[in-house]
XYZ file of C-alpha atoms in Angstrom:
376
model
C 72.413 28.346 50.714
C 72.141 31.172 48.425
C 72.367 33.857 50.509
C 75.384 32.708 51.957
C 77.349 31.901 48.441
C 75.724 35.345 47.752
C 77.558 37.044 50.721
C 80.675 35.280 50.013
C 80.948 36.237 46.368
C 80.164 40.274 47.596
C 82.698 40.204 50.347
C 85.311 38.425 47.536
C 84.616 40.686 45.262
C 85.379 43.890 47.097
C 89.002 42.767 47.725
C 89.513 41.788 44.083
C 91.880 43.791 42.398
C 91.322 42.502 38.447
C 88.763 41.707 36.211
C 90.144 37.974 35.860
C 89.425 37.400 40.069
C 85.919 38.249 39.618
C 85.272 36.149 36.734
C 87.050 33.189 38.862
C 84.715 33.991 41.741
C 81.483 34.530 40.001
C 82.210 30.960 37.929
C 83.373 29.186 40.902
C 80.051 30.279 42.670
C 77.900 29.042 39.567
C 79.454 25.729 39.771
C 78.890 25.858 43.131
C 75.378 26.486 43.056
C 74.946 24.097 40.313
C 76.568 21.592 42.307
C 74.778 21.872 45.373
C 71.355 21.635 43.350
C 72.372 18.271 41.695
C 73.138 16.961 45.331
C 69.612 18.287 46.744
C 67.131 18.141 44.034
C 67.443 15.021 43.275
C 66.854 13.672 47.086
C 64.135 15.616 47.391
C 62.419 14.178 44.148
C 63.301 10.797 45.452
C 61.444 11.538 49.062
C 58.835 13.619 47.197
C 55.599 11.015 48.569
C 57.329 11.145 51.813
C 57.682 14.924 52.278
C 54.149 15.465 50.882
C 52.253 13.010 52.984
C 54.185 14.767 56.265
C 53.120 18.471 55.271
C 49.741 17.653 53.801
C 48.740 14.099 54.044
C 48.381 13.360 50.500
C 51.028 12.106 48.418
C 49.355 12.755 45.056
C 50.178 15.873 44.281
C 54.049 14.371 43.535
C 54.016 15.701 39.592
C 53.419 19.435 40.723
C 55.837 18.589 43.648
C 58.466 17.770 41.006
C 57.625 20.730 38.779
C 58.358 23.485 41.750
C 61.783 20.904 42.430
C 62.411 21.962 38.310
C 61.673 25.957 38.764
C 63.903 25.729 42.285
C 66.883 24.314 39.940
C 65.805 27.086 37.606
C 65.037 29.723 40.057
C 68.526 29.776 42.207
C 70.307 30.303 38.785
C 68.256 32.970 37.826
C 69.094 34.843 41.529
C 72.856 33.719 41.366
C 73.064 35.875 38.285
C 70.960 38.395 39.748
C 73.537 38.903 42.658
C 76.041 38.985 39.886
C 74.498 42.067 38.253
C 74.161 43.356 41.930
C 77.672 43.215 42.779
C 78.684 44.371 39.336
C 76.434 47.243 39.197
C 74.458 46.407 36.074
C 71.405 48.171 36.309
C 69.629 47.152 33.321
C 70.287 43.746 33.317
C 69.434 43.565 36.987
C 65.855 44.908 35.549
C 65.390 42.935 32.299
C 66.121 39.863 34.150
C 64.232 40.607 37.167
C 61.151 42.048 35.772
C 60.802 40.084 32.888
C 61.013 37.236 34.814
C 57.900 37.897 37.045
C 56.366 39.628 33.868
C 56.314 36.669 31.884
C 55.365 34.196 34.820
C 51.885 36.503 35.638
C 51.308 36.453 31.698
C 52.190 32.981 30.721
C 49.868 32.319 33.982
C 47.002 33.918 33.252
C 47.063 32.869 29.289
C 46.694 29.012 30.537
C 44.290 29.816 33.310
C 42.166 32.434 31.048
C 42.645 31.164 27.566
C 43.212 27.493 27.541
C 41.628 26.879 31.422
C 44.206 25.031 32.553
C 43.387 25.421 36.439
C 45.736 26.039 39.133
C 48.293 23.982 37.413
C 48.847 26.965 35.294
C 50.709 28.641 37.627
C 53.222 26.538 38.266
C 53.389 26.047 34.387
C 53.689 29.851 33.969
C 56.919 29.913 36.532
C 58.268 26.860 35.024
C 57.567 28.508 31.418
C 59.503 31.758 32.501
C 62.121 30.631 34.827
C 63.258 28.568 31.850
C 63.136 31.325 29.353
C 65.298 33.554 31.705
C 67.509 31.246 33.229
C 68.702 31.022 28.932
C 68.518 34.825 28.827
C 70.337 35.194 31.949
C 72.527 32.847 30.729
C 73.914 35.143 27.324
C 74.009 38.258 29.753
C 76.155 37.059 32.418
C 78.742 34.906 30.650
C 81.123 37.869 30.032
C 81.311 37.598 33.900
C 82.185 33.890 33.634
C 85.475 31.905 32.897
C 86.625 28.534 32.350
C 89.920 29.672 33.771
C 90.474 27.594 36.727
C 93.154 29.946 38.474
C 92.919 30.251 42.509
C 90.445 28.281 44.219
C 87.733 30.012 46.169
C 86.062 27.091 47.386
C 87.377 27.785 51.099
C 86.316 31.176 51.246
C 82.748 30.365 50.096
C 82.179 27.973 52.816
C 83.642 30.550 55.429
C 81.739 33.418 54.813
C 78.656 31.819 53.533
C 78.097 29.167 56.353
C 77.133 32.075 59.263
C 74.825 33.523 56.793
C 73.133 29.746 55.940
C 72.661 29.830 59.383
C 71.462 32.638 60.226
C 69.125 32.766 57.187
C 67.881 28.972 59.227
C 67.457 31.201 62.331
C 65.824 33.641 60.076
C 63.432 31.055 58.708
C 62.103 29.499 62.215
C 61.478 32.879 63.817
C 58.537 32.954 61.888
C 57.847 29.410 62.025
C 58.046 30.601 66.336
C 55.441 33.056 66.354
C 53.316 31.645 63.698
C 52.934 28.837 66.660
C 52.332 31.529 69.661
C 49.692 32.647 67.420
C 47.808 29.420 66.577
C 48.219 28.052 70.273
C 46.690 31.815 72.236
C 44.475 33.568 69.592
C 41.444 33.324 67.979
C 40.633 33.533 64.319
C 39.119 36.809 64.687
C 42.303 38.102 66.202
C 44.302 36.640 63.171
C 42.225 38.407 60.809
C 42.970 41.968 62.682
C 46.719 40.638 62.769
C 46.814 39.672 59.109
C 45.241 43.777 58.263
C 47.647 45.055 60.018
C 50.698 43.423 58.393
C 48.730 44.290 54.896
C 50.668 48.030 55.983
C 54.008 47.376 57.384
C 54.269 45.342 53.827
C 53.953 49.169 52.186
C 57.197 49.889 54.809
C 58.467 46.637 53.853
C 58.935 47.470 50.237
C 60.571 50.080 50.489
C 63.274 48.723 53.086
C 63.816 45.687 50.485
C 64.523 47.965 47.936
C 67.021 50.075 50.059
C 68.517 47.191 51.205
C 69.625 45.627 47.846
C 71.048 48.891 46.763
C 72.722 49.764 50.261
C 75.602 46.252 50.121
C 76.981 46.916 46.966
C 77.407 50.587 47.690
C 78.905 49.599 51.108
C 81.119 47.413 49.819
C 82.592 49.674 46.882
C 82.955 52.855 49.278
C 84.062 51.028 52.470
C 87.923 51.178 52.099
C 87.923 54.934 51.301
C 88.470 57.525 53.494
C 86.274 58.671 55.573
C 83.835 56.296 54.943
C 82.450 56.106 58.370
C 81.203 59.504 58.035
C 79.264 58.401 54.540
C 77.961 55.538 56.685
C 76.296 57.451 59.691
C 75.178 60.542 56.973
C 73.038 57.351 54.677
C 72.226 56.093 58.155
C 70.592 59.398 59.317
C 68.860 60.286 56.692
C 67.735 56.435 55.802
C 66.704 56.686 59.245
C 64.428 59.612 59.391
C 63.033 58.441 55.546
C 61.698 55.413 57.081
C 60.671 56.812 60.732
C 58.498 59.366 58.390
C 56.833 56.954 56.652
C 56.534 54.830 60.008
C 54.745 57.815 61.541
C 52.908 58.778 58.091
C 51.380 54.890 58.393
C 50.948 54.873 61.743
C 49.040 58.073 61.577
C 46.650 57.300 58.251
C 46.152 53.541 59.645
C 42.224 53.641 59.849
C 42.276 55.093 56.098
C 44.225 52.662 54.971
C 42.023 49.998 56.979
C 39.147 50.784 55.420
C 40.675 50.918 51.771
C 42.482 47.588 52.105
C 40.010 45.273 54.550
C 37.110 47.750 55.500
C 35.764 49.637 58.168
C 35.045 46.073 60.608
C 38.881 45.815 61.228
C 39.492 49.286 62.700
C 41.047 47.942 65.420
C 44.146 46.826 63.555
C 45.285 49.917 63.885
C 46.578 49.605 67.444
C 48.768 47.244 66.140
C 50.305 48.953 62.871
C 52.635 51.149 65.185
C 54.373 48.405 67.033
C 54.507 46.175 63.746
C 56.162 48.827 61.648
C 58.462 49.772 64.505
C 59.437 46.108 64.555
C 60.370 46.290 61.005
C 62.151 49.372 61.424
C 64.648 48.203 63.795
C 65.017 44.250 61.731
C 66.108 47.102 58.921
C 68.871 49.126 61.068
C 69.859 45.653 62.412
C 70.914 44.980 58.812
C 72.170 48.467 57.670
C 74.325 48.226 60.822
C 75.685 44.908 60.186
C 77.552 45.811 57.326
C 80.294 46.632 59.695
C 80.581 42.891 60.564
C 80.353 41.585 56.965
C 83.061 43.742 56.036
C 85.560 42.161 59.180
C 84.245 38.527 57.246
C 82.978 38.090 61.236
C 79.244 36.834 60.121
C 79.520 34.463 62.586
C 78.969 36.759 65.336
C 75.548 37.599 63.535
C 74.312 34.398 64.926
C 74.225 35.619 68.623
C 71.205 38.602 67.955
C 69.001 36.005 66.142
C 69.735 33.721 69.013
C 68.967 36.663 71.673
C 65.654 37.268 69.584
C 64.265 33.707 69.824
C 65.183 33.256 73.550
C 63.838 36.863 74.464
C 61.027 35.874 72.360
C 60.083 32.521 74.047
C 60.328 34.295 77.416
C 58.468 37.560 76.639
C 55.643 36.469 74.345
C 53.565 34.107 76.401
C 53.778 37.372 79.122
C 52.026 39.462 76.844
C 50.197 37.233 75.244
C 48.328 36.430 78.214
C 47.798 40.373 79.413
C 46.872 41.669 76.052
C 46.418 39.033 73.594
C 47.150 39.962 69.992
C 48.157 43.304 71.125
C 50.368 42.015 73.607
C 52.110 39.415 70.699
C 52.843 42.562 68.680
C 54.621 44.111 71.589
C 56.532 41.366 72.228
C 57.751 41.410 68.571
C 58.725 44.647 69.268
C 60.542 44.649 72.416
C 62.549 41.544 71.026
C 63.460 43.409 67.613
C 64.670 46.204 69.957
C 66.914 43.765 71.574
C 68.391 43.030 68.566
C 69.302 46.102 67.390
C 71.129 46.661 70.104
C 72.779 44.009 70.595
C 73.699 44.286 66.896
C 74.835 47.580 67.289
C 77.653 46.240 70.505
C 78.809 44.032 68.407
C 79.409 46.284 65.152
C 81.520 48.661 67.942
C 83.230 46.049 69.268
C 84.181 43.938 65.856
C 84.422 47.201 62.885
C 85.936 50.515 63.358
C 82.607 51.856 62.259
C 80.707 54.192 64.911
C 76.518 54.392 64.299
C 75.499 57.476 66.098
C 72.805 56.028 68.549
C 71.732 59.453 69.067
C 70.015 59.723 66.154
C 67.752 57.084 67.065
C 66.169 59.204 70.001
C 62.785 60.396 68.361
C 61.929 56.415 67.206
C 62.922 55.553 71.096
C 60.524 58.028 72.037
C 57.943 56.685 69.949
C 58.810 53.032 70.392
C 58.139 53.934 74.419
C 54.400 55.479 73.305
C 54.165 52.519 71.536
C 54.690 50.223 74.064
C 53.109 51.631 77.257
C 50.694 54.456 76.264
C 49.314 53.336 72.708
């Protein structure tokens, strides 16, 4: 839900032309929000003994189930004014709000659990504790963004751009959920434990593709209607490109190093399967660089279709693999599936934007992504 009010206040934003429009938007998107959470929140309080018995057949745990339902109220504030500061280019607000927030949680946290031995409850105290402090804070430094103004409705717009992205975020959400399954139902615990190593390193590539990728829409967005923009777009996609295929051969290379400094010298043999999981995560990033083409027509829907492809690919490849080469074989199939995507992400950007990614550049990580998947 976030993500897509998110998307649709980024792609209203670009096309407003005053300061007054983007206050409209950004308040029409807090009420929104605030809305939504009044209409959810309080259902899932209600249901609280019947959602926990489900997941973990106990219902009395309900009082910390209804203080994470308080820091989710709290929480999706605190990131709807983070996406304001993201869209509006403030820098240090985006940091004071962001850090402090996770600063104060670890150190109200470990002040209950240390000093005053509160137990686990202490964490969710310590989020609770923060996420109110800096929902107030967040408050004071967005309202010069915000207006009472009612002006042109938005509402409409909201609902069309943001409802592809809900769903694809759904999509997003049970593709995990997927393989999480595969892995329960054909491996072993000892091949989990190589599989969870290995994923220890492609969250070092991870990191740093989460940080591009909250810079890279805003800076889309404000450069996209100049000209000769395309040719900005495939330069930052080259050189983005080769950054991250560097590191991916850099980890991929020093995997037993990092192996043993992480987990230890008994899981050397996760890395056979670092390669193909930071490949994987490599092309999920270029899916999403690429896609700014389609957010920029407002066509999200057609976004849908590759997550589709992925699952169904997915479903048909996996239990292939799976049964040849076991974990090995699952991290392949990840692979060949993300690879699917990115193309099929890439025919639609040609066919929907003007925009024109240079596949070519994408050669040496083909190369690689064949080693990879037949010789590694």
């Amino acid at each position: 839900m976030l993500l897509g009010i998110d998307s649709a206040v980024a792609r209203l934003i670009a096309d407003a032309d005053c300061n007054l429009k983007r206050k409209q938007i950004f308040s029409q998107s807090v009420f929104l929000i605030f809305l939504s959470l009044i209409s959810i929140v309080p259902i899932l309080y209600y249901f609280r003994g019947s959602i926990l018995i489900n997941y973990i057949g106990d219902s009395s745990h309900s009082y910390l189930f209804s203080i994470v339902l308080c820091n989710l109220f709290l929480n999706l504030f605190i990131q709807n004014i983070l996406g304001i500061f993201k869209w509006m280019f403030e820098k240090v607000n985006y940091f004071i709000l962001s850090f402090g927030h996770a600063l104060l949680t670890i150190l109200v946290s470990l002040f209950l659990l240390v000093k005053l031995d509160y137990g686990l409850i202490a964490i969710f105290y310590g989020q609770l504790f923060s996420s109110l402090f800096f929902c107030i804070v967040g408050f004071l430094l967005v309202r010069k963004y915000l207006t009472f103004t009612l002006g042109k409705s938005y509402m409409k717009a909201f609902f069309n751009i943001g409802i592809p992205v809900c769903l694809i975020s759904c999509l997003g959400c049970l593709i995990p959920i997927i393989e999480r399954n595969f892995i329960s139902k054909y491996l072993s615990l000892s091949d989990i434990a190589v599989y969870s190593v290995a994923l220890k390193i492609v969250l070092i590539l991870a990191l740093i593709t989460n940080t591009f990728n909250t810079a890279w829409s805003p800076f889309a967005l404000s450069i996209y209607k100049k000209q000769n923009s395309g040719i900005m777009f495939n330069k930052i996609f080259l050189y983005t490109s080769s950054f991250l295929f560097l590191i991916v051969l850099l980890l991929s290379f020093f995997s037993q190093s990092l192996i043993e400094i992480l987990a230890g010298s008994d899981y050397y043999e996760s890395s056979i399967l670092v390669a193909p999981l930071l490949l994987s995560r490599f092309y999920t990033f270029s899916s999403r660089f690429i896609s700014i083409g389609i957010f920029i027509k407002k066509k999200n829907i057609f976004l849908i279709i590759p997550q589709i492809m992925y699952i169904i690919s997915f479903f048909m490849i996996a239990p292939i693999l799976l049964q040849k080469d076991l974990i090995m074989g699952f991290c392949k199939a990840i692979l060949i599936c993300s690879l699917i995507s990115f193309f099929i992400h890439l025919i639609l950007v040609h066919k929907i934007s003007e925009i024109r990614f240079k596949v070519i550049y994408y050669m040496p990580v083909l190369l690689f992504t064949w080693y990879s998947l037949f010789d590694y």
